[in-house]
PDB file of C-alpha atoms in Angstrom:
ATOM      1  CA  MET A   1      11.630  -4.435  13.078  1.00  0.00           C
ATOM      2  CA  ALA A   2       7.894  -3.770  13.320  1.00  0.00           C
ATOM      3  CA  GLU A   3       6.022  -5.847  15.876  1.00  0.00           C
ATOM      4  CA  GLN A   4       2.652  -7.520  15.469  1.00  0.00           C
ATOM      5  CA  ILE A   5      -0.032  -4.892  15.900  1.00  0.00           C
ATOM      6  CA  GLY A   6      -2.890  -5.559  18.285  1.00  0.00           C
ATOM      7  CA  MET A   7      -6.279  -5.797  16.563  1.00  0.00           C
ATOM      8  CA  THR A   8      -8.651  -3.535  18.453  1.00  0.00           C
ATOM      9  CA  PRO A   9     -12.376  -3.434  17.574  1.00  0.00           C
ATOM     10  CA  ARG A  10     -11.867   0.020  16.087  1.00  0.00           C
ATOM     11  CA  LEU A  11      -8.994  -1.143  13.901  1.00  0.00           C
ATOM     12  CA  LEU A  12     -10.904  -4.245  12.814  1.00  0.00           C
ATOM     13  CA  GLU A  13     -13.795  -2.030  11.787  1.00  0.00           C
ATOM     14  CA  TYR A  14     -11.348   0.069   9.750  1.00  0.00           C
ATOM     15  CA  VAL A  15     -10.017  -3.042   7.998  1.00  0.00           C
ATOM     16  CA  ARG A  16     -13.526  -4.125   7.123  1.00  0.00           C
ATOM     17  CA  ASP A  17     -14.482  -0.674   5.907  1.00  0.00           C
ATOM     18  CA  THR A  18     -11.444  -0.416   3.651  1.00  0.00           C
ATOM     19  CA  SER A  19     -10.970  -3.956   2.295  1.00  0.00           C
ATOM     20  CA  LEU A  20     -14.023  -6.160   2.751  1.00  0.00           C
ATOM     21  CA  ARG A  21     -16.173  -6.754  -0.338  1.00  0.00           C
ATOM     22  CA  GLU A  22     -18.874  -9.017   1.077  1.00  0.00           C
ATOM     23  CA  ASP A  23     -21.937  -8.899  -1.154  1.00  0.00           C
ATOM     24  CA  ASP A  24     -25.580  -9.142  -0.095  1.00  0.00           C
ATOM     25  CA  MET A  25     -25.855 -12.906  -0.599  1.00  0.00           C
ATOM     26  CA  LEU A  26     -22.797 -13.687   1.511  1.00  0.00           C
ATOM     27  CA  ARG A  27     -23.906 -11.224   4.168  1.00  0.00           C
ATOM     28  CA  GLU A  28     -27.345 -12.809   4.312  1.00  0.00           C
ATOM     29  CA  LEU A  29     -25.870 -16.283   4.776  1.00  0.00           C
ATOM     30  CA  ARG A  30     -23.422 -15.074   7.430  1.00  0.00           C
ATOM     31  CA  GLU A  31     -26.086 -13.211   9.403  1.00  0.00           C
ATOM     32  CA  MET A  32     -28.474 -16.139   9.231  1.00  0.00           C
ATOM     33  CA  THR A  33     -25.734 -18.523  10.403  1.00  0.00           C
ATOM     34  CA  ALA A  34     -25.009 -16.244  13.361  1.00  0.00           C
ATOM     35  CA  THR A  35     -28.496 -16.970  14.696  1.00  0.00           C
ATOM     36  CA  LEU A  36     -27.756 -20.707  14.972  1.00  0.00           C
ATOM     37  CA  PRO A  37     -26.321 -22.355  18.106  1.00  0.00           C
ATOM     38  CA  GLY A  38     -22.562 -21.776  17.975  1.00  0.00           C
ATOM     39  CA  GLY A  39     -22.993 -20.176  14.574  1.00  0.00           C
ATOM     40  CA  THR A  40     -20.674 -17.225  15.111  1.00  0.00           C
ATOM     41  CA  ALA A  41     -17.865 -19.346  16.556  1.00  0.00           C
ATOM     42  CA  MET A  42     -18.069 -22.075  13.902  1.00  0.00           C
ATOM     43  CA  GLN A  43     -18.404 -19.906  10.798  1.00  0.00           C
ATOM     44  CA  VAL A  44     -15.388 -18.388   9.058  1.00  0.00           C
ATOM     45  CA  SER A  45     -15.266 -14.609   9.170  1.00  0.00           C
ATOM     46  CA  ALA A  46     -16.144 -12.568   6.122  1.00  0.00           C
ATOM     47  CA  GLU A  47     -12.491 -11.566   5.814  1.00  0.00           C
ATOM     48  CA  GLU A  48     -11.389 -15.192   5.815  1.00  0.00           C
ATOM     49  CA  GLY A  49     -13.971 -16.092   3.202  1.00  0.00           C
ATOM     50  CA  GLN A  50     -12.602 -13.329   0.991  1.00  0.00           C
ATOM     51  CA  LEU A  51      -9.067 -14.609   1.573  1.00  0.00           C
ATOM     52  CA  LEU A  52     -10.079 -18.157   0.608  1.00  0.00           C
ATOM     53  CA  ALA A  53     -11.572 -16.923  -2.653  1.00  0.00           C
ATOM     54  CA  LEU A  54      -8.387 -14.984  -3.375  1.00  0.00           C
ATOM     55  CA  LEU A  55      -6.234 -18.056  -2.639  1.00  0.00           C
ATOM     56  CA  VAL A  56      -8.284 -20.153  -5.045  1.00  0.00           C
ATOM     57  CA  ARG A  57      -7.692 -17.573  -7.763  1.00  0.00           C
ATOM     58  CA  LEU A  58      -4.022 -16.986  -6.913  1.00  0.00           C
ATOM     59  CA  THR A  59      -3.202 -20.695  -7.059  1.00  0.00           C
ATOM     60  CA  GLY A  60      -5.331 -21.246 -10.149  1.00  0.00           C
ATOM     61  CA  ALA A  61      -7.092 -24.024  -8.272  1.00  0.00           C
ATOM     62  CA  ALA A  62      -9.636 -25.906 -10.377  1.00  0.00           C
ATOM     63  CA  SER A  63     -10.192 -28.747  -7.908  1.00  0.00           C
ATOM     64  CA  VAL A  64     -10.754 -28.019  -4.219  1.00  0.00           C
ATOM     65  CA  VAL A  65     -11.523 -30.138  -1.167  1.00  0.00           C
ATOM     66  CA  GLU A  66     -13.152 -28.600   1.897  1.00  0.00           C
ATOM     67  CA  ILE A  67     -13.124 -30.523   5.174  1.00  0.00           C
ATOM     68  CA  GLY A  68     -15.967 -29.132   7.264  1.00  0.00           C
ATOM     69  CA  THR A  69     -18.849 -27.434   5.451  1.00  0.00           C
ATOM     70  CA  PHE A  70     -21.102 -26.127   8.247  1.00  0.00           C
ATOM     71  CA  THR A  71     -23.601 -23.780   6.524  1.00  0.00           C
ATOM     72  CA  GLY A  72     -21.450 -23.378   3.448  1.00  0.00           C
ATOM     73  CA  TYR A  73     -20.221 -19.773   3.650  1.00  0.00           C
ATOM     74  CA  SER A  74     -16.621 -20.699   2.847  1.00  0.00           C
ATOM     75  CA  THR A  75     -17.928 -23.200   0.300  1.00  0.00           C
ATOM     76  CA  LEU A  76     -19.759 -20.435  -1.521  1.00  0.00           C
ATOM     77  CA  CYS A  77     -16.728 -18.122  -1.423  1.00  0.00           C
ATOM     78  CA  MET A  78     -14.427 -20.732  -2.947  1.00  0.00           C
ATOM     79  CA  ALA A  79     -16.934 -22.113  -5.454  1.00  0.00           C
ATOM     80  CA  ARG A  80     -17.518 -18.671  -6.943  1.00  0.00           C
ATOM     81  CA  ALA A  81     -13.750 -18.264  -7.375  1.00  0.00           C
ATOM     82  CA  LEU A  82     -13.300 -21.473  -9.365  1.00  0.00           C
ATOM     83  CA  PRO A  83     -12.501 -21.274 -13.062  1.00  0.00           C
ATOM     84  CA  LEU A  84     -14.866 -22.655 -15.683  1.00  0.00           C
ATOM     85  CA  GLY A  85     -14.949 -26.426 -15.310  1.00  0.00           C
ATOM     86  CA  GLY A  86     -13.758 -26.306 -11.717  1.00  0.00           C
ATOM     87  CA  ARG A  87     -15.171 -28.381  -8.877  1.00  0.00           C
ATOM     88  CA  LEU A  88     -15.320 -28.350  -5.104  1.00  0.00           C
ATOM     89  CA  VAL A  89     -15.772 -31.445  -2.939  1.00  0.00           C
ATOM     90  CA  THR A  90     -16.994 -30.437   0.521  1.00  0.00           C
ATOM     91  CA  CYS A  91     -17.570 -32.877   3.362  1.00  0.00           C
ATOM     92  CA  ASP A  92     -19.432 -32.730   6.658  1.00  0.00           C
ATOM     93  CA  ILE A  93     -20.522 -35.243   9.259  1.00  0.00           C
ATOM     94  CA  THR A  94     -24.181 -34.276   8.736  1.00  0.00           C
ATOM     95  CA  ASP A  95     -26.296 -32.687   6.018  1.00  0.00           C
ATOM     96  CA  ARG A  96     -28.238 -30.635   8.586  1.00  0.00           C
ATOM     97  CA  TRP A  97     -26.133 -27.481   8.263  1.00  0.00           C
ATOM     98  CA  PRO A  98     -24.958 -27.809   4.638  1.00  0.00           C
ATOM     99  CA  SER A  99     -28.609 -28.030   3.580  1.00  0.00           C
ATOM    100  CA  ILE A 100     -28.923 -24.395   4.657  1.00  0.00           C
ATOM    101  CA  GLY A 101     -26.058 -23.339   2.435  1.00  0.00           C
ATOM    102  CA  ALA A 102     -27.361 -25.356  -0.507  1.00  0.00           C
ATOM    103  CA  GLU A 103     -30.077 -22.768  -1.090  1.00  0.00           C
ATOM    104  CA  TYR A 104     -27.451 -20.045  -1.409  1.00  0.00           C
ATOM    105  CA  TRP A 105     -25.230 -22.169  -3.656  1.00  0.00           C
ATOM    106  CA  LYS A 106     -28.184 -22.579  -5.994  1.00  0.00           C
ATOM    107  CA  ARG A 107     -29.032 -18.891  -5.943  1.00  0.00           C
ATOM    108  CA  ALA A 108     -25.412 -18.084  -6.767  1.00  0.00           C
ATOM    109  CA  GLY A 109     -25.436 -20.524  -9.687  1.00  0.00           C
ATOM    110  CA  VAL A 110     -22.582 -22.654  -8.344  1.00  0.00           C
ATOM    111  CA  ASP A 111     -24.492 -25.642  -6.960  1.00  0.00           C
ATOM    112  CA  SER A 112     -23.509 -27.733  -9.992  1.00  0.00           C
ATOM    113  CA  VAL A 113     -19.792 -27.451  -9.156  1.00  0.00           C
ATOM    114  CA  ILE A 114     -20.233 -28.379  -5.464  1.00  0.00           C
ATOM    115  CA  ASP A 115     -20.121 -32.047  -4.494  1.00  0.00           C
ATOM    116  CA  LEU A 116     -21.324 -32.495  -0.888  1.00  0.00           C
ATOM    117  CA  ARG A 117     -20.138 -35.694   0.793  1.00  0.00           C
ATOM    118  CA  VAL A 118     -21.812 -36.562   4.111  1.00  0.00           C
ATOM    119  CA  GLY A 119     -20.011 -38.837   6.565  1.00  0.00           C
ATOM    120  CA  ASP A 120     -16.722 -39.262   8.375  1.00  0.00           C
ATOM    121  CA  ALA A 121     -14.269 -36.803   6.830  1.00  0.00           C
ATOM    122  CA  ALA A 122     -11.243 -39.088   6.966  1.00  0.00           C
ATOM    123  CA  GLU A 123     -13.210 -41.822   5.221  1.00  0.00           C
ATOM    124  CA  THR A 124     -14.287 -39.330   2.564  1.00  0.00           C
ATOM    125  CA  LEU A 125     -10.665 -38.310   1.965  1.00  0.00           C
ATOM    126  CA  GLU A 126      -9.557 -41.932   1.824  1.00  0.00           C
ATOM    127  CA  GLY A 127     -12.319 -42.575  -0.694  1.00  0.00           C
ATOM    128  CA  LEU A 128     -11.107 -39.727  -2.867  1.00  0.00           C
ATOM    129  CA  LEU A 129      -7.574 -41.134  -2.749  1.00  0.00           C
ATOM    130  CA  ALA A 130      -8.820 -44.563  -3.739  1.00  0.00           C
ATOM    131  CA  ASP A 131     -11.092 -43.314  -6.521  1.00  0.00           C
ATOM    132  CA  GLU A 132      -8.985 -40.505  -7.998  1.00  0.00           C
ATOM    133  CA  GLY A 133      -5.470 -41.146  -6.764  1.00  0.00           C
ATOM    134  CA  PRO A 134      -2.923 -38.932  -5.034  1.00  0.00           C
ATOM    135  CA  GLY A 135      -1.956 -35.510  -6.339  1.00  0.00           C
ATOM    136  CA  THR A 136      -5.322 -34.819  -7.970  1.00  0.00           C
ATOM    137  CA  PHE A 137      -6.421 -31.691  -6.095  1.00  0.00           C
ATOM    138  CA  ASP A 138      -5.068 -28.156  -6.110  1.00  0.00           C
ATOM    139  CA  LEU A 139      -6.224 -26.801  -2.738  1.00  0.00           C
ATOM    140  CA  VAL A 140      -7.573 -28.259   0.495  1.00  0.00           C
ATOM    141  CA  PHE A 141      -9.271 -26.214   3.230  1.00  0.00           C
ATOM    142  CA  VAL A 142      -9.299 -27.887   6.659  1.00  0.00           C
ATOM    143  CA  ASP A 143     -11.916 -26.618   9.114  1.00  0.00           C
ATOM    144  CA  ALA A 144     -13.513 -29.568  10.906  1.00  0.00           C
ATOM    145  CA  ASP A 145     -13.128 -31.286  14.297  1.00  0.00           C
ATOM    146  CA  LYS A 146      -9.759 -30.283  15.688  1.00  0.00           C
ATOM    147  CA  ALA A 147      -8.824 -33.562  17.372  1.00  0.00           C
ATOM    148  CA  ASN A 148      -8.426 -35.132  13.935  1.00  0.00           C
ATOM    149  CA  TYR A 149      -6.442 -32.274  12.387  1.00  0.00           C
ATOM    150  CA  PRO A 150      -3.178 -34.275  12.142  1.00  0.00           C
ATOM    151  CA  ARG A 151      -4.933 -37.071  10.259  1.00  0.00           C
ATOM    152  CA  TYR A 152      -6.770 -34.668   7.967  1.00  0.00           C
ATOM    153  CA  TYR A 153      -3.503 -32.916   7.167  1.00  0.00           C
ATOM    154  CA  GLU A 154      -1.701 -36.103   6.145  1.00  0.00           C
ATOM    155  CA  LEU A 155      -4.566 -37.177   3.909  1.00  0.00           C
ATOM    156  CA  SER A 156      -4.811 -33.681   2.441  1.00  0.00           C
ATOM    157  CA  LEU A 157      -1.129 -33.681   1.557  1.00  0.00           C
ATOM    158  CA  GLU A 158      -1.570 -36.980  -0.281  1.00  0.00           C
ATOM    159  CA  LEU A 159      -4.467 -35.545  -2.271  1.00  0.00           C
ATOM    160  CA  LEU A 160      -2.560 -32.406  -3.255  1.00  0.00           C
ATOM    161  CA  ARG A 161      -0.546 -32.016  -6.421  1.00  0.00           C
ATOM    162  CA  PRO A 162       3.005 -30.659  -6.091  1.00  0.00           C
ATOM    163  CA  GLY A 163       2.654 -26.915  -5.600  1.00  0.00           C
ATOM    164  CA  GLY A 164      -0.830 -27.364  -4.151  1.00  0.00           C
ATOM    165  CA  LEU A 165      -1.956 -25.546  -1.023  1.00  0.00           C
ATOM    166  CA  VAL A 166      -3.368 -26.719   2.307  1.00  0.00           C
ATOM    167  CA  VAL A 167      -5.204 -24.005   4.249  1.00  0.00           C
ATOM    168  CA  VAL A 168      -5.821 -24.888   7.901  1.00  0.00           C
ATOM    169  CA  ASP A 169      -8.244 -22.842   9.985  1.00  0.00           C
ATOM    170  CA  ASN A 170      -8.215 -22.237  13.762  1.00  0.00           C
ATOM    171  CA  THR A 171      -4.515 -22.936  14.257  1.00  0.00           C
ATOM    172  CA  LEU A 172      -4.447 -20.539  17.223  1.00  0.00           C
ATOM    173  CA  PHE A 173      -7.687 -22.079  18.577  1.00  0.00           C
ATOM    174  CA  PHE A 174      -8.959 -19.206  20.711  1.00  0.00           C
ATOM    175  CA  GLY A 175      -5.453 -18.788  22.161  1.00  0.00           C
ATOM    176  CA  ARG A 176      -5.650 -22.161  23.914  1.00  0.00           C
ATOM    177  CA  VAL A 177      -2.666 -23.597  22.027  1.00  0.00           C
ATOM    178  CA  ALA A 178      -0.369 -21.292  24.009  1.00  0.00           C
ATOM    179  CA  ASP A 179      -1.987 -22.027  27.386  1.00  0.00           C
ATOM    180  CA  PRO A 180      -0.779 -25.283  29.012  1.00  0.00           C
ATOM    181  CA  GLN A 181      -3.886 -25.553  31.187  1.00  0.00           C
ATOM    182  CA  PHE A 182      -5.874 -26.626  28.104  1.00  0.00           C
ATOM    183  CA  THR A 183      -5.300 -30.321  27.436  1.00  0.00           C
ATOM    184  CA  ASP A 184      -8.576 -31.306  25.750  1.00  0.00           C
ATOM    185  CA  ALA A 185      -8.473 -33.408  22.585  1.00  0.00           C
ATOM    186  CA  ASP A 186      -9.265 -30.514  20.239  1.00  0.00           C
ATOM    187  CA  THR A 187      -6.545 -28.232  21.616  1.00  0.00           C
ATOM    188  CA  GLU A 188      -4.019 -31.069  21.612  1.00  0.00           C
ATOM    189  CA  GLY A 189      -4.957 -31.914  18.026  1.00  0.00           C
ATOM    190  CA  VAL A 190      -4.223 -28.370  16.889  1.00  0.00           C
ATOM    191  CA  ARG A 191      -0.993 -28.265  18.923  1.00  0.00           C
ATOM    192  CA  GLU A 192       0.173 -31.536  17.411  1.00  0.00           C
ATOM    193  CA  LEU A 193      -0.498 -30.329  13.893  1.00  0.00           C
ATOM    194  CA  ASN A 194       1.229 -26.994  14.488  1.00  0.00           C
ATOM    195  CA  ALA A 195       4.330 -28.786  15.807  1.00  0.00           C
ATOM    196  CA  ARG A 196       4.276 -31.245  12.923  1.00  0.00           C
ATOM    197  CA  LEU A 197       3.955 -28.473  10.343  1.00  0.00           C
ATOM    198  CA  ARG A 198       6.942 -26.627  11.783  1.00  0.00           C
ATOM    199  CA  GLU A 199       9.199 -29.609  11.097  1.00  0.00           C
ATOM    200  CA  ASP A 200       7.601 -30.864   7.878  1.00  0.00           C
ATOM    201  CA  GLU A 201      10.113 -30.454   5.072  1.00  0.00           C
ATOM    202  CA  ARG A 202       7.499 -31.466   2.498  1.00  0.00           C
ATOM    203  CA  VAL A 203       5.867 -28.023   2.685  1.00  0.00           C
ATOM    204  CA  GLU A 204       6.568 -24.319   2.709  1.00  0.00           C
ATOM    205  CA  LEU A 205       4.820 -22.724   5.649  1.00  0.00           C
ATOM    206  CA  SER A 206       3.249 -19.542   6.990  1.00  0.00           C
ATOM    207  CA  MET A 207       0.951 -19.141   9.987  1.00  0.00           C
ATOM    208  CA  LEU A 208      -1.175 -16.012   9.720  1.00  0.00           C
ATOM    209  CA  THR A 209      -2.342 -14.284  12.899  1.00  0.00           C
ATOM    210  CA  MET A 210      -5.652 -13.511  11.224  1.00  0.00           C
ATOM    211  CA  ALA A 211      -9.030 -14.465  12.685  1.00  0.00           C
ATOM    212  CA  ASP A 212      -8.413 -17.553  14.873  1.00  0.00           C
ATOM    213  CA  GLY A 213      -5.154 -18.387  13.117  1.00  0.00           C
ATOM    214  CA  ILE A 214      -4.854 -19.523   9.503  1.00  0.00           C
ATOM    215  CA  THR A 215      -1.924 -21.659   8.369  1.00  0.00           C
ATOM    216  CA  LEU A 216      -0.877 -21.929   4.741  1.00  0.00           C
ATOM    217  CA  ALA A 217       1.207 -24.956   3.749  1.00  0.00           C
ATOM    218  CA  ARG A 218       2.334 -25.282   0.136  1.00  0.00           C
ATOM    219  CA  ARG A 219       3.397 -28.749  -0.943  1.00  0.00           C
ATOM    220  CA  LYS A 220       6.870 -28.538  -2.408  1.00  0.00           C
ATOM    221  CA  ASP A 221       7.455 -29.487  -6.006  1.00  0.00           C
ATOM    222  CA  PHE A 222       9.868 -32.356  -5.336  1.00  0.00           C
TER     223      PHE A 222
END
């Protein structure tokens, strides 16, 4: 059986050269974000953005929730993949960083399908449940503060229709999840979610060793 291959810088460059289709607008937003404090660490990679767009199209998602906007790179990737009439609700604790992405959303012609909610993410999700009911979204992307990952996951699963997909970013969390010396709230939050997902019979599961770890959890149809 083939083992997991190590991703060297040279091999990563090969992957990007042969599969990445990042256009000028996305590249501009990514490079600008990299100049911000913590911008490189907090932004999804170009490869992950491309994967998110593909997942939106593969699942036929017309309604998406994003937990954690930052400068809106992943928001832009997913919004451009929506079908006609689709919508994306994205939430962040502040409008400081999303306001940067808003310019790019407008330039791309998708600002009208993006609904930015500013405030506590869990409260935003609870509001969506109260206003629209459970099972009303097709895909949820979780990429916010890690300590609250377990709570975000449970709320996301309530929002999802049967067959819907939760995509969770940073589930390897810089490798800290496998190192017992890290006991901070963020690492423990990711660990708790990973353990919960492993035993959760409500979903079908795959953890991808891509980027900083990406977990796909499909809500079962029953």
